[in-house]
């Protein structure tokens, strides 16, 4: 007997993560998502193909004929649908990396509605991931950028502001931004939230007034250190513009990467919560260690001054930043001494990674901006993985002795 597809109403992040993008499996007669690697598709009939081409070029989510994989790919679309469900968004658009996603958002925001005057101004709250900061300061895209504190957003927004950008929790300092307040201050300019550190398991920014949620899907969404990807969850109107940018710039996600991302979503809530448990234990132990000058993790006393845990975030996450006495030399000795932790950039993988933001991920940020946002030479960023926290602590404690 064949059971009819009956898309259920998902009540929780955990159920959505397992089932989103899979509700047509009964009809297809499969138990794993199909992977479509075609770069081109046979044209059934020329008139229909022309109509499809026009639809896709205008940013439609799908069309009768896919035509060409830069315009539409069913495996990528399936992952996008699942991510949109997790973020509570109308749509999601996937890109070849987080940086490609941010670039597409900036280009789409500048162009605005068809026929609108381009808007060249951006307001950004620091700290941001070093690459995002560098994209804005490089002048490459020609924006006029004001970097502000969260409480200065309202005063910085102008009629020609294309986008307000915040990252929360911020990379690498774990600063938290009140999204509802930021969205109110930004209006009518749209708010883009880089929610990479939180994932949709811990934070869903669209519910707090954001227009766009960006993920470096390379991190927790992929979760295994083997996929480079980016994604934006948003309204269908924004998604259409983002798809147009993606088609024009070619910043597409490879379908194999989309397949791996979709395969990783069911374990996302479990991974995020387990890593968070370990991070909370390690943050408390680091805070009590004599060689550690300061620790940043939202679970620690005084580190959520706006009371965002529970209101905006369902947990503190698994990234920790900590400052060691002795600056660059001490930080360097710790990176050289760890055995279980891997000294490497990136985050959100099954294994724990530790890196030096001032020298690596945020080296491209102007030294004054690094100093002003607390990215010192003795700061290390730890992405806690799924290992036993006692094993991680034994490694960290031994490395701290070496410092
Ligand atoms: N946003 C954040 C918070 C990041 O940490 C990163 C990368 O580390 C990016 C964006 C850029 O993502 P990608 O490396 O996938 O281009």
XYZ file of N, CA, C and O in Angstrom, residues 11 31 52 63 83 111 114 119 126 130 134 141 171 191 193 199 217 247 262 311 318 347 370 398:
96
model
N 6.247 21.281 14.580
C 6.025 22.068 15.800
C 7.327 22.517 16.446
O 7.318 23.393 17.295
N 14.223 7.327 0.218
C 14.393 7.588 1.641
C 15.515 8.590 1.902
O 15.726 9.037 3.016
N 10.083 29.651 -19.249
C 10.824 29.271 -18.040
C 12.041 30.166 -17.847
O 12.325 30.626 -16.743
N 10.392 26.993 -12.218
C 9.737 27.208 -13.512
C 9.440 25.840 -14.117
O 10.010 24.841 -13.679
N 16.001 24.986 4.849
C 16.557 26.069 5.674
C 15.497 27.147 5.932
O 15.391 27.676 7.045
N 20.464 47.751 -5.420
C 19.591 47.908 -6.593
C 18.162 48.221 -6.158
O 17.485 49.041 -6.781
N 12.916 47.286 -8.958
C 13.253 47.662 -10.346
C 12.943 49.150 -10.577
O 11.885 49.628 -10.183
N 20.987 52.687 -3.881
C 21.344 53.220 -2.566
C 22.741 52.735 -2.209
O 23.009 51.553 -2.210
N 30.074 46.844 14.407
C 31.268 46.047 14.674
C 31.178 45.437 16.061
O 30.582 46.064 16.947
N 35.937 39.070 10.169
C 36.953 39.886 9.510
C 36.744 40.027 8.013
O 36.934 41.110 7.444
N 36.192 43.445 6.031
C 37.113 43.799 4.950
C 36.366 44.081 3.651
O 36.723 44.987 2.898
N 32.945 47.151 -3.542
C 31.579 47.254 -4.059
C 31.093 48.701 -4.119
O 29.949 48.958 -4.487
N 31.360 37.635 15.895
C 32.639 36.973 15.705
C 33.739 38.017 15.855
O 33.739 38.990 15.091
N 17.221 45.303 7.839
C 18.260 44.784 8.733
C 18.694 43.396 8.267
O 17.849 42.497 8.114
N 20.965 40.212 9.422
C 21.597 39.638 10.613
C 22.443 38.436 10.207
O 21.909 37.473 9.645
N 22.857 29.838 14.683
C 22.097 28.855 13.879
C 20.599 29.023 14.154
O 20.222 29.588 15.197
N 27.121 28.878 5.840
C 26.680 27.488 6.003
C 27.873 26.543 6.098
O 27.722 25.363 6.414
N 22.142 34.480 -10.309
C 22.211 34.084 -11.728
C 23.224 34.955 -12.471
O 24.039 34.461 -13.246
N 21.983 19.497 3.297
C 20.653 18.980 3.652
C 20.793 17.735 4.525
O 20.047 17.552 5.487
N 14.912 35.456 25.546
C 14.037 36.388 24.814
C 14.345 36.346 23.316
O 13.437 36.305 22.491
N 28.212 27.692 21.218
C 29.410 26.906 21.524
C 30.714 27.591 21.132
O 31.751 26.946 21.023
N 34.736 27.167 12.234
C 34.017 26.858 13.472
C 32.801 26.011 13.143
O 32.447 25.830 11.979
N 40.147 46.794 15.590
C 40.343 45.584 16.404
C 40.462 45.971 17.870
O 39.815 45.382 18.741
N 46.483 21.800 29.881
C 47.909 21.504 29.637
C 48.515 22.589 28.737
O 49.653 23.033 28.962
